Amino acid sequence: MGIELQSHHEDGPSEEPISRWLVDTPVPPSMWQELAGYIRKNVFSKKDNRRNKTKSSSSNPVYSCLKSLFPILIWGRQYKLNLFKKDLMAGLTLASLCIPQSIGYANLAGLDPEYGLYTSVVPPLIYSTMGSSRELAIGPVAVVSLLLSSMVRDLQDPVTDPIAYRKIVFTVTFFAGAFQAIFGLFRLGFLVDFLSHAALVGFMAGAAIVIGLQQLKGLFGLSHFTNKTDIVSVLSSVFHSLHHPWQPLNFVIGSSFLIFILLARFLGKRNKKLFWIPAMAPLISVVLATLIVYLTKAETRGVKIVKHIKPGFNQPSVNQLQFSSPHLGQIVKIGLISAIIALTEAIAVGRSFATIKGYRLDGNKEMMAMGFMNIAGSFTSCYVATGSFSRTAVNFSAGCETVVSNIVMAITVMISLEVLTRFLYFTPTAILASIILSALPGLIDISGALHIWKLDKLDFLVLAAAFFGVLFASVEIGLLLAVGISFTRIMLSSIRPNIEALGRLSKTDIFGDINQYPMATKTLGLLTLRISSPLLCFANANFIRDRILNSVREVEEEDNEQEVPKDKVLQVLILDMSCVMGIDTSGVVALEELHKELASNDIRLVIASPRWRILHKLKRAKLEEKVKEENIVMTVGEAVDIHVRARSTSHDLC
């Protein structure tokens, strides 16, 4: 039982054992050194310009910095007239969809119609200079509009004090942009991933239904309607509102044009060359509905109209930002949530179309562009803007080549603000409701939900939590439930990791889980276990230690039942730590206790494949002296071979 485990090599005693390479590794960098290196690499990195030693502007560090911040300086130099023709067509088509949608989404956000149009001017212009996507169409979107309406309404009622409400929305927009810019500057895009794909599918579907229910007010022309967003309150409000006088003409206008828009979309899907029909349908609907109301004077018969839209370009709003508001903490929280939702939608949309076009979307540049455009937007009477899936699809179908289509769209909207606002006075609110309703089916991904159900039931639980949370509680509750369940899943997998028994696959040096590979063979006299957790820490250290000791007891009981000879009973426990990336004090203490417990039963602990930082922690805790350096080996195969050779040597001596 006192045999030392060490490597024996055929090349001679002078050759250094492989295990010494592991034990003699240098000290890893400290946490502060890693943090400084991360910041230096990701924030203050400079591109190597040694290949270009000329004194041209391309080697100028200031110009290089500007190019990295403003991609338009790169692609703009090669921009040609034939590209502009395509972008002009795409931009005009985009504007025809954007104008009615922007007015409708502003209404959804609890703002006057002109603020939706403002949001389709400044943010797209800023994004055009800084964004890396060629197809992404920027402006207000339904989900973010609902998010702002539902959360800001808790701080200020837009009906009783619309000016105070608007100021809070602008401040939220500023903080949303600030968070997005910080995410991009410090390469913190992983924060967006906290909203998993399943959570996003459930959230979008729930939000689409809530948005659709909210539009019943405009579709029926109801005067008494709830400000809450949960389905129970909305349906109850609809039921009680129908007992009050209402004009069916609102429903006739809204439902008629809703059918028209959906038929246009159906034609566009059947024939890709007719993409312009669904793109133009909302604008045609607005024009026709407005003309009908104006010519028939339907507003005198109870048809609700938009009325006054303030003409002119974006008004400055810097002096309206509320940094000294008593609700500042809540405003910052809403800004953070809005930033993450907006980024998640925009990057998902941008990447999908970039993949089709065959180029790579720079996520950090996208975050920087989104951040600066929303900060600029908060200064110019805009609310949170992001990339829209429906408008991006139209932009792509219209043949856009660059973000110049966004510039064309913004200029068109700007002209419309000056010219068309008087015409839009007679636009019925029912047509705006029908435009928003027509865009909602694209937010409900039934096939995606079914795929998630087949693939991963726990992911589907996250989806369902987001969906029902948004539907029956609020947008905030839905998001919290989805993120909370996702974190709980991660925590459970970390707190209760698997301890896998390993066996050798025949004629190989590969050791696999015996449950996955039943043909794998065990070696008598030893037990090989793998910790399948990236962390050995306070949360799981005791659980892992107990699971390992239970596995040892099970093997010992099995040996006793089968009356295994003494020379073949369990003598060595090989602990494969190749999956463990980090360890804390509790983890080290658990290993010490495990070593003592095994030593009291005459079982040797061998640690295989410890990572660099794990080994450093073991050295600092002097655990490698207790376990003995020769029992810390490079691979599981090496540990097994050493045990087999040691046992055969002891037999020869006997």
XYZ file of C-alpha atoms in Angstrom:
654
model
C 0.000 0.000 0.000
C 3.045 2.325 0.312
C 3.910 2.307 -3.372
C 4.863 5.718 -4.786
C 3.106 6.621 -8.018
C 5.556 8.132 -10.480
C 6.195 8.025 -14.213
C 8.668 5.484 -15.592
C 10.036 6.114 -19.068
C 11.884 3.747 -21.304
C 14.296 6.479 -22.434
C 16.184 6.442 -19.173
C 16.177 7.895 -15.679
C 17.630 11.215 -16.800
C 14.398 12.175 -18.627
C 12.128 14.475 -16.597
C 8.697 12.977 -15.775
C 5.825 14.593 -17.657
C 4.024 15.304 -14.375
C 6.846 17.680 -13.407
C 5.777 19.951 -16.276
C 2.424 20.275 -14.546
C 3.718 20.821 -11.015
C 6.402 23.306 -12.073
C 4.084 25.630 -14.040
C 4.647 29.362 -13.357
C 2.334 31.519 -11.252
C -0.764 32.584 -13.245
C -1.579 36.304 -13.609
C -3.558 37.876 -10.788
C -7.121 39.132 -11.098
C -5.898 42.742 -11.328
C -3.380 41.861 -14.038
C -6.135 40.123 -16.027
C -8.478 43.098 -15.611
C -5.787 45.551 -16.712
C -4.947 43.347 -19.696
C -8.621 43.085 -20.675
C -9.073 46.867 -20.570
C -5.817 47.454 -22.442
C -6.732 44.933 -25.125
C -10.391 45.807 -25.605
C -10.634 49.499 -24.769
C -7.263 51.045 -25.576
C -6.069 48.676 -28.310
C -4.550 50.194 -31.439
C -4.387 48.580 -34.806
C -0.964 47.750 -36.141
C -0.114 50.206 -38.885
C 3.435 48.983 -39.477
C 2.486 47.512 -42.846
C 1.707 50.985 -44.125
C 4.752 53.122 -43.351
C 3.739 55.970 -45.624
C 2.631 59.273 -44.175
C -0.804 59.025 -45.744
C -3.957 59.729 -43.812
C -4.568 55.990 -43.322
C -1.566 55.796 -40.929
C -2.783 58.779 -38.931
C -3.876 57.456 -35.505
C -6.606 60.094 -35.208
C -8.025 59.125 -38.604
C -7.770 55.426 -37.704
C -9.737 56.079 -34.512
C -12.370 58.016 -36.457
C -12.658 55.176 -39.004
C -13.241 52.618 -36.255
C -15.928 54.858 -34.730
C -17.519 55.974 -38.017
C -17.577 53.142 -40.608
C -19.070 55.588 -43.123
C -15.525 56.960 -43.599
C -14.515 53.528 -44.978
C -17.413 52.506 -47.220
C -18.329 56.068 -48.137
C -15.138 56.479 -50.185
C -16.185 53.647 -52.519
C -19.853 54.680 -52.712
C -21.120 54.969 -56.305
C -24.172 56.290 -58.127
C -25.517 52.848 -59.059
C -25.674 51.996 -55.344
C -27.495 55.253 -54.588
C -30.263 54.405 -57.080
C -31.036 51.211 -55.150
C -30.750 52.914 -51.752
C -33.027 55.754 -52.907
C -35.756 53.302 -53.911
C -35.343 51.341 -50.671
C -35.369 54.525 -48.565
C -38.556 55.868 -50.140
C -40.258 52.483 -49.744
C -39.078 52.383 -46.144
C -40.458 55.874 -45.457
C -43.880 54.896 -46.784
C -44.042 52.187 -44.104
C -42.210 54.178 -41.434
C -44.450 57.280 -41.368
C -47.741 55.570 -40.412
C -45.974 53.091 -38.107
C -44.099 55.866 -36.276
C -47.331 57.751 -35.592
C -48.980 54.563 -34.316
C -46.031 53.571 -32.112
C -45.865 57.067 -30.587
C -49.507 56.653 -29.626
C -48.657 53.246 -28.141
C -45.840 54.853 -26.121
C -48.246 57.447 -24.732
C -46.712 60.329 -26.732
C -48.062 62.752 -29.311
C -47.770 61.556 -32.953
C -44.936 63.935 -33.919
C -42.557 62.291 -31.420
C -42.744 59.021 -33.329
C -41.794 60.928 -36.503
C -38.970 62.729 -34.671
C -37.629 59.310 -33.621
C -37.484 58.329 -37.305
C -35.227 61.294 -38.180
C -32.275 61.840 -35.808
C -31.507 58.234 -34.678
C -31.400 56.844 -38.276
C -29.060 59.682 -39.328
C -26.674 59.023 -36.408
C -26.800 55.270 -36.977
C -25.981 55.717 -40.670
C -22.571 57.126 -39.751
C -21.733 54.665 -36.941
C -23.584 51.390 -37.588
C -22.067 48.308 -39.188
C -25.311 46.824 -40.570
C -26.266 47.671 -44.160
C -29.926 46.665 -43.919
C -31.037 47.552 -40.391
C -33.898 50.079 -40.434
C -33.867 52.341 -37.370
C -36.858 53.920 -35.651
C -39.514 53.309 -32.991
C -40.736 49.742 -32.513
C -43.827 48.252 -30.908
C -42.185 46.284 -28.081
C -40.059 49.176 -26.771
C -43.023 51.540 -27.108
C -45.140 49.209 -24.970
C -42.278 48.799 -22.482
C -41.960 52.568 -21.996
C -45.703 53.074 -21.785
C -46.238 50.349 -19.193
C -43.265 51.245 -16.956
C -43.142 55.051 -17.179
C -46.901 55.210 -16.612
C -46.256 53.937 -13.063
C -44.205 57.087 -12.410
C -46.347 59.645 -14.236
C -49.760 59.529 -15.896
C -49.502 60.859 -19.499
C -53.144 62.010 -19.409
C -52.956 64.188 -16.287
C -49.504 65.671 -17.031
C -48.242 64.833 -20.544
C -45.304 67.263 -20.276
C -43.911 65.586 -17.140
C -44.476 62.169 -18.722
C -42.611 63.253 -21.859
C -39.671 64.553 -19.814
C -39.339 61.186 -18.056
C -39.422 59.367 -21.421
C -36.608 61.584 -22.761
C -34.557 60.939 -19.602
C -35.144 57.180 -19.923
C -33.971 57.448 -23.542
C -30.781 59.195 -22.426
C -29.963 56.491 -19.892
C -30.822 53.735 -22.383
C -28.342 55.266 -24.840
C -25.724 55.726 -22.110
C -25.970 52.061 -21.084
C -25.771 50.920 -24.709
C -22.674 53.059 -25.341
C -21.018 51.717 -22.171
C -21.779 48.133 -23.234
C -20.060 48.800 -26.559
C -17.107 50.719 -25.094
C -16.230 48.032 -22.539
C -17.193 45.058 -24.743
C -20.036 44.060 -22.416
C -22.229 42.563 -25.099
C -22.577 39.377 -23.069
C -25.059 41.252 -20.856
C -27.508 41.198 -23.753
C -27.294 37.394 -23.700
C -28.991 37.304 -20.294
C -32.174 37.448 -22.344
C -31.961 34.009 -23.917
C -33.534 33.138 -27.260
C -36.358 31.306 -25.495
C -37.045 34.276 -23.199
C -37.086 36.626 -26.174
C -39.538 34.437 -28.136
C -41.911 34.272 -25.156
C -41.553 37.964 -24.358
C -42.192 39.040 -27.964
C -45.278 36.821 -28.247
C -46.728 38.064 -24.954
C -45.965 41.681 -25.852
C -47.602 41.231 -29.276
C -50.860 40.031 -27.698
C -50.805 42.848 -25.124
C -50.122 45.416 -27.864
C -52.941 43.963 -29.931
C -55.368 44.204 -27.013
C -54.298 47.796 -26.395
C -55.269 48.644 -29.976
C -58.888 47.665 -29.306
C -59.314 51.146 -27.865
C -58.500 52.753 -31.217
C -60.186 50.070 -33.294
C -63.530 50.460 -31.501
C -63.096 54.160 -30.760
C -63.500 53.596 -27.016
C -63.248 56.522 -24.613
C -63.119 54.621 -21.312
C -60.105 52.330 -21.312
C -57.603 51.036 -18.756
C -53.977 52.110 -18.596
C -52.908 48.646 -17.399
C -51.304 46.169 -19.805
C -52.293 42.770 -18.360
C -54.832 40.775 -20.353
C -57.382 40.557 -17.531
C -57.538 44.341 -17.043
C -57.662 45.040 -20.785
C -60.436 42.527 -21.520
C -62.399 43.736 -18.511
C -62.016 47.316 -19.742
C -63.207 46.340 -23.234
C -66.223 44.526 -21.806
C -67.257 47.448 -19.608
C -66.528 50.037 -22.318
C -68.927 48.370 -24.724
C -71.748 49.277 -22.338
C -70.956 52.941 -22.952
C -71.952 54.650 -26.230
C -69.491 53.940 -29.060
C -69.498 54.521 -32.795
C -69.244 51.395 -35.002
C -67.809 53.510 -37.854
C -64.429 53.366 -36.109
C -64.512 49.570 -36.218
C -65.690 49.532 -39.863
C -62.810 51.793 -40.984
C -60.187 50.014 -38.887
C -61.171 46.431 -39.737
C -61.626 47.208 -43.459
C -58.134 48.597 -43.836
C -56.694 45.875 -41.581
C -58.043 43.298 -44.058
C -56.579 45.347 -46.914
C -53.112 45.468 -45.314
C -53.141 41.734 -44.521
C -54.174 40.886 -48.104
C -51.360 43.096 -49.411
C -48.915 41.259 -47.160
C -50.228 37.908 -48.410
C -49.619 39.002 -52.026
C -46.118 40.153 -51.137
C -45.287 36.769 -49.626
C -46.687 34.879 -52.616
C -44.635 36.910 -55.100
C -41.344 38.392 -53.911
C -41.322 40.866 -56.815
C -44.420 42.498 -55.343
C -42.623 43.395 -52.086
C -43.586 47.050 -52.584
C -47.315 46.271 -52.195
C -47.195 45.350 -48.463
C -44.638 48.128 -47.915
C -46.906 50.783 -49.452
C -50.175 49.377 -48.048
C -50.000 51.203 -44.640
C -49.351 54.581 -46.290
C -52.075 53.994 -48.883
C -54.431 53.062 -46.037
C -53.618 56.266 -44.149
C -54.129 58.417 -47.252
C -57.409 56.764 -48.225
C -58.796 56.700 -44.682
C -57.870 60.348 -44.134
C -59.518 61.360 -47.432
C -62.670 59.397 -46.560
C -62.935 61.071 -43.149
C -62.217 64.530 -44.604
C -64.677 64.249 -47.505
C -67.498 62.666 -45.506
C -66.860 64.700 -42.335
C -66.957 61.407 -40.427
C -65.410 63.042 -37.344
C -68.826 64.634 -36.732
C -70.331 61.138 -36.604
C -68.104 59.869 -33.841
C -64.988 58.776 -35.761
C -61.969 59.598 -33.592
C -59.148 61.390 -35.455
C -55.511 62.212 -34.701
C -56.155 65.969 -34.848
C -53.203 68.328 -34.397
C -49.694 67.130 -35.246
C -47.090 69.806 -34.510
C -45.332 70.734 -37.785
C -41.584 71.381 -38.068
C -38.347 69.550 -37.406
C -37.109 67.974 -34.169
C -37.227 70.358 -31.205
C -34.313 70.474 -28.692
C -35.078 68.642 -25.453
C -31.779 68.824 -23.525
C -33.337 71.146 -20.941
C -36.153 68.623 -20.382
C -33.935 65.821 -19.051
C -34.775 65.120 -15.396
C -31.477 64.262 -13.661
C -32.737 65.650 -10.342
C -36.047 63.791 -10.462
C -37.179 62.016 -7.272
C -37.811 58.985 -9.523
C -34.217 58.918 -10.861
C -33.550 55.375 -9.600
C -36.653 54.053 -11.342
C -35.785 56.010 -14.499
C -32.289 54.466 -14.603
C -33.789 50.976 -14.147
C -36.265 51.525 -16.989
C -33.391 52.860 -19.125
C -31.342 49.718 -18.472
C -34.227 47.375 -19.332
C -35.048 49.386 -22.459
C -31.377 49.352 -23.504
C -31.136 45.567 -23.247
C -34.458 44.904 -25.005
C -33.630 47.348 -27.818
C -30.126 45.946 -28.290
C -31.324 42.345 -28.255
C -33.895 42.992 -30.969
C -31.590 45.125 -33.131
C -28.575 42.797 -32.991
C -30.727 39.710 -33.617
C -32.335 41.353 -36.667
C -29.054 42.798 -37.944
C -27.174 39.511 -37.649
C -29.874 37.530 -39.445
C -29.746 39.799 -42.498
C -25.942 40.123 -42.365
C -25.726 36.319 -42.576
C -27.916 36.364 -45.700
C -25.693 39.013 -47.301
C -22.510 37.195 -46.238
C -20.769 39.725 -44.018
C -20.048 39.991 -40.291
C -21.904 42.339 -37.984
C -19.710 43.964 -35.318
C -21.764 43.702 -32.138
C -19.701 46.230 -30.187
C -19.950 48.825 -32.956
C -23.692 48.225 -33.064
C -23.946 48.894 -29.338
C -21.886 52.080 -29.660
C -24.011 53.265 -32.598
C -27.266 52.492 -30.779
C -25.989 54.249 -27.670
C -24.939 57.461 -29.371
C -28.065 57.634 -31.539
C -30.320 57.339 -28.465
C -28.287 59.880 -26.499
C -28.579 62.277 -29.447
C -32.255 61.342 -29.709
C -32.885 62.275 -26.070
C -31.506 65.747 -26.886
C -33.842 66.144 -29.884
C -37.282 65.058 -28.641
C -36.922 61.365 -29.576
C -37.667 58.302 -27.499
C -35.830 54.951 -27.545
C -35.143 53.809 -31.118
C -33.810 50.479 -32.335
C -33.808 48.179 -35.349
C -37.226 47.045 -36.541
C -37.675 43.565 -38.009
C -40.626 44.474 -40.261
C -39.008 47.628 -41.652
C -35.624 45.908 -42.046
C -37.298 43.144 -44.052
C -38.884 45.774 -46.312
C -35.541 47.565 -46.636
C -33.843 44.300 -47.610
C -36.581 43.346 -50.088
C -36.420 46.802 -51.675
C -32.785 46.123 -52.595
C -30.898 48.422 -50.216
C -27.106 48.264 -50.505
C -25.996 50.494 -47.626
C -27.379 52.503 -44.712
C -27.935 55.396 -47.125
C -31.502 54.034 -47.303
C -31.861 55.124 -43.646
C -30.664 58.614 -44.604
C -33.200 58.781 -47.457
C -35.943 57.607 -45.093
C -34.995 60.184 -42.432
C -34.974 63.043 -44.969
C -38.359 61.919 -46.330
C -39.833 61.850 -42.826
C -38.303 65.267 -42.161
C -40.020 66.680 -45.256
C -43.259 65.011 -44.188
C -43.038 66.732 -40.799
C -42.974 70.071 -42.574
C -45.490 69.350 -45.344
C -47.917 66.561 -44.400
C -48.803 67.272 -40.783
C -51.835 69.397 -41.712
C -53.125 66.632 -43.981
C -52.773 64.074 -41.148
C -55.144 66.080 -38.942
C -58.110 64.004 -40.194
C -56.358 60.613 -39.920
C -58.650 58.251 -37.943
C -57.061 56.581 -34.919
C -58.656 53.303 -36.040
C -56.323 53.167 -39.060
C -53.287 53.566 -36.787
C -54.594 50.692 -34.658
C -55.023 48.523 -37.764
C -51.445 49.300 -38.913
C -50.042 48.229 -35.534
C -52.252 45.121 -35.467
C -51.041 44.133 -38.937
C -47.420 44.204 -37.740
C -48.023 41.977 -34.700
C -48.188 38.479 -36.300
C -44.500 38.787 -37.134
C -43.734 39.008 -33.395
C -45.410 35.677 -32.592
C -43.071 32.832 -33.545
C -45.197 29.695 -33.107
C -42.819 27.441 -35.050
C -39.916 28.720 -32.938
C -41.839 27.934 -29.748
C -42.627 24.391 -30.952
C -38.969 23.877 -31.857
C -37.902 24.973 -28.358
C -40.457 22.559 -26.835
C -38.989 19.648 -28.802
C -35.415 20.674 -28.091
C -35.364 21.662 -24.429
C -38.282 21.542 -21.985
C -36.552 23.823 -19.455
C -35.985 26.432 -22.160
C -39.667 26.185 -22.985
C -40.410 26.854 -19.306
C -38.415 30.095 -19.629
C -40.424 30.943 -22.758
C -43.714 30.245 -20.987
C -42.681 32.321 -17.960
C -41.902 35.337 -20.144
C -45.097 34.879 -22.154
C -47.532 34.477 -19.260
C -45.696 37.025 -17.105
C -46.143 39.713 -19.756
C -49.698 38.579 -20.498
C -51.098 38.335 -16.963
C -48.857 40.666 -14.955
C -46.664 43.250 -16.700
C -43.757 43.582 -19.094
C -41.350 43.969 -16.177
C -42.659 40.885 -14.354
C -42.435 38.816 -17.543
C -38.802 39.767 -18.066
C -37.920 39.167 -14.414
C -39.533 35.721 -14.463
C -37.706 34.704 -17.651
C -34.312 35.931 -16.431
C -34.950 34.524 -12.945
C -35.744 31.025 -14.229
C -32.712 31.129 -16.541
C -30.458 32.057 -13.613
C -32.067 29.413 -11.412
C -31.341 26.824 -14.070
C -27.702 27.915 -14.225
C -27.432 27.935 -10.422
C -28.942 24.455 -10.084
C -26.554 23.034 -12.658
C -23.667 24.659 -10.757
C -24.854 23.689 -7.270
C -25.786 20.110 -8.218
C -23.286 19.072 -10.895
C -22.859 15.526 -12.127
C -20.069 13.323 -10.842
C -19.296 10.953 -13.716
C -17.677 7.539 -13.330
C -15.169 7.032 -16.158
C -13.966 3.951 -17.998
C -11.402 3.379 -20.736
C -12.630 2.867 -24.281
C -11.098 -0.266 -25.786
C -7.719 0.170 -27.551
C -7.614 3.922 -26.844
C -6.394 6.351 -24.195
C -9.837 7.949 -24.081
C -11.838 7.815 -20.852
C -15.570 8.390 -21.095
C -18.648 8.363 -18.885
C -19.663 4.724 -18.404
C -23.337 5.728 -18.645
C -22.768 7.257 -22.062
C -20.335 4.529 -23.141
C -21.442 1.183 -21.618
C -18.601 -0.560 -23.455
C -15.989 1.397 -21.463
C -14.036 -0.813 -19.072
C -13.108 -0.107 -15.457
C -9.732 -0.975 -13.976
C -9.876 -3.104 -10.833
C -8.459 -1.405 -7.782
C -9.202 2.135 -8.845
C -12.152 4.462 -9.312
C -12.061 7.303 -11.815
C -14.498 10.190 -11.324
C -14.908 13.441 -13.215
C -16.352 16.651 -11.765
C -18.551 18.068 -14.522
C -18.716 21.599 -13.132
C -16.713 24.673 -14.139
C -16.552 25.775 -10.485
C -15.686 24.034 -7.250
C -16.902 26.641 -4.791
C -18.905 27.355 -1.646
C -22.181 26.587 -3.467
C -21.304 23.017 -4.463
C -18.132 21.978 -2.615
C -19.845 19.941 0.115
C -22.258 18.379 -2.374
C -19.395 17.283 -4.648
C -17.362 15.910 -1.718
C -20.340 13.887 -0.451
C -21.152 12.578 -3.945
C -17.555 11.414 -4.371
C -17.514 9.693 -0.980
C -20.853 8.015 -1.748
C -19.416 6.685 -5.013
C -16.416 5.316 -3.085
C -18.689 3.571 -0.565
C -20.766 2.049 -3.371
C -17.629 0.565 -4.961
C -16.423 -0.770 -1.600
C -19.813 -2.384 -0.918
C -19.772 -3.913 -4.392
C -16.274 -5.303 -3.764
C -17.394 -6.822 -0.472
C -20.448 -8.445 -2.064
C -18.381 -9.939 -4.886
C -15.570 -10.956 -2.454
C -12.896 -9.275 -4.565
C -9.285 -10.294 -3.606
C -7.488 -7.823 -1.327
C -4.971 -6.850 -4.007
C -7.840 -5.790 -6.300
C -10.014 -3.843 -3.875
C -10.278 -0.090 -4.260
C -6.859 1.469 -3.621
C -6.825 4.630 -5.742
C -9.375 7.350 -6.496
C -8.507 9.333 -9.622
C -10.272 12.681 -9.663
C -10.459 14.162 -13.156
C -10.572 17.966 -12.735
C -10.196 18.898 -16.400
C -13.648 20.545 -16.415
C -13.046 22.645 -13.294
C -11.971 26.182 -14.209
C -12.132 27.854 -10.808
C -11.895 26.978 -7.122
C -12.369 28.983 -3.945
C -11.493 28.433 -0.272
C -14.500 26.177 0.295
C -13.457 24.044 -2.665
C -9.912 23.660 -1.312
C -11.253 22.729 2.147
C -13.560 20.133 0.548
C -10.581 18.558 -1.259
C -8.599 18.487 2.008
C -11.479 16.768 3.800
C -11.845 14.333 0.912
C -8.131 13.496 1.085
C -8.318 12.868 4.851
C -11.412 10.678 4.563
C -9.853 8.581 1.779
C -6.498 8.318 3.590
C -8.267 6.979 6.691
C -9.603 4.164 4.475
C -6.178 3.510 2.854
C -7.288 4.975 -0.463
C -4.905 7.214 -2.377
C -6.260 10.414 -3.958
C -4.829 11.239 -7.383
C -5.729 14.565 -9.010
C -5.640 14.461 -12.809
C -5.621 17.346 -15.301
C -5.923 20.256 -12.885
C -6.101 23.638 -14.606
C -3.409 26.269 -14.181
C -5.228 28.408 -11.617
C -6.572 25.360 -9.754
C -3.066 24.022 -9.299
C -1.826 27.429 -8.143
C -4.551 27.537 -5.471
C -3.639 24.020 -4.335
C 0.008 25.057 -4.006
C -0.848 28.167 -2.005
C -3.023 26.040 0.307
C -0.130 23.500 0.541
C -2.582 20.796 -0.446
C -0.196 19.399 -3.057
C 2.234 18.598 -0.211
C -0.472 16.633 1.625
C -1.641 14.800 -1.473
C 2.037 14.537 -2.602
C 3.252 15.959 -5.882
C 3.539 12.534 -7.495
C -0.219 12.156 -7.097
C -0.895 15.197 -9.285
C -0.701 13.986 -12.877
C -1.234 15.356 -16.360
C -3.955 12.977 -17.597
C -6.304 10.258 -16.382
C -4.570 7.788 -18.700
C -1.214 8.524 -17.068
C -2.688 7.968 -13.596
C -4.240 4.634 -14.623
C -1.021 3.440 -16.275
C 1.003 4.340 -13.174
C -1.399 2.360 -10.978
C -1.343 -0.667 -13.296
C 2.458 -0.641 -13.478
C 2.789 -0.221 -9.702
C 0.455 -3.167 -9.077
C 2.301 -5.409 -11.549
C 5.636 -4.433 -9.940
C 4.334 -5.371 -6.481
C 3.196 -8.753 -7.869
C 6.665 -9.356 -9.322
C 8.291 -8.503 -5.977
C 5.949 -10.933 -4.243
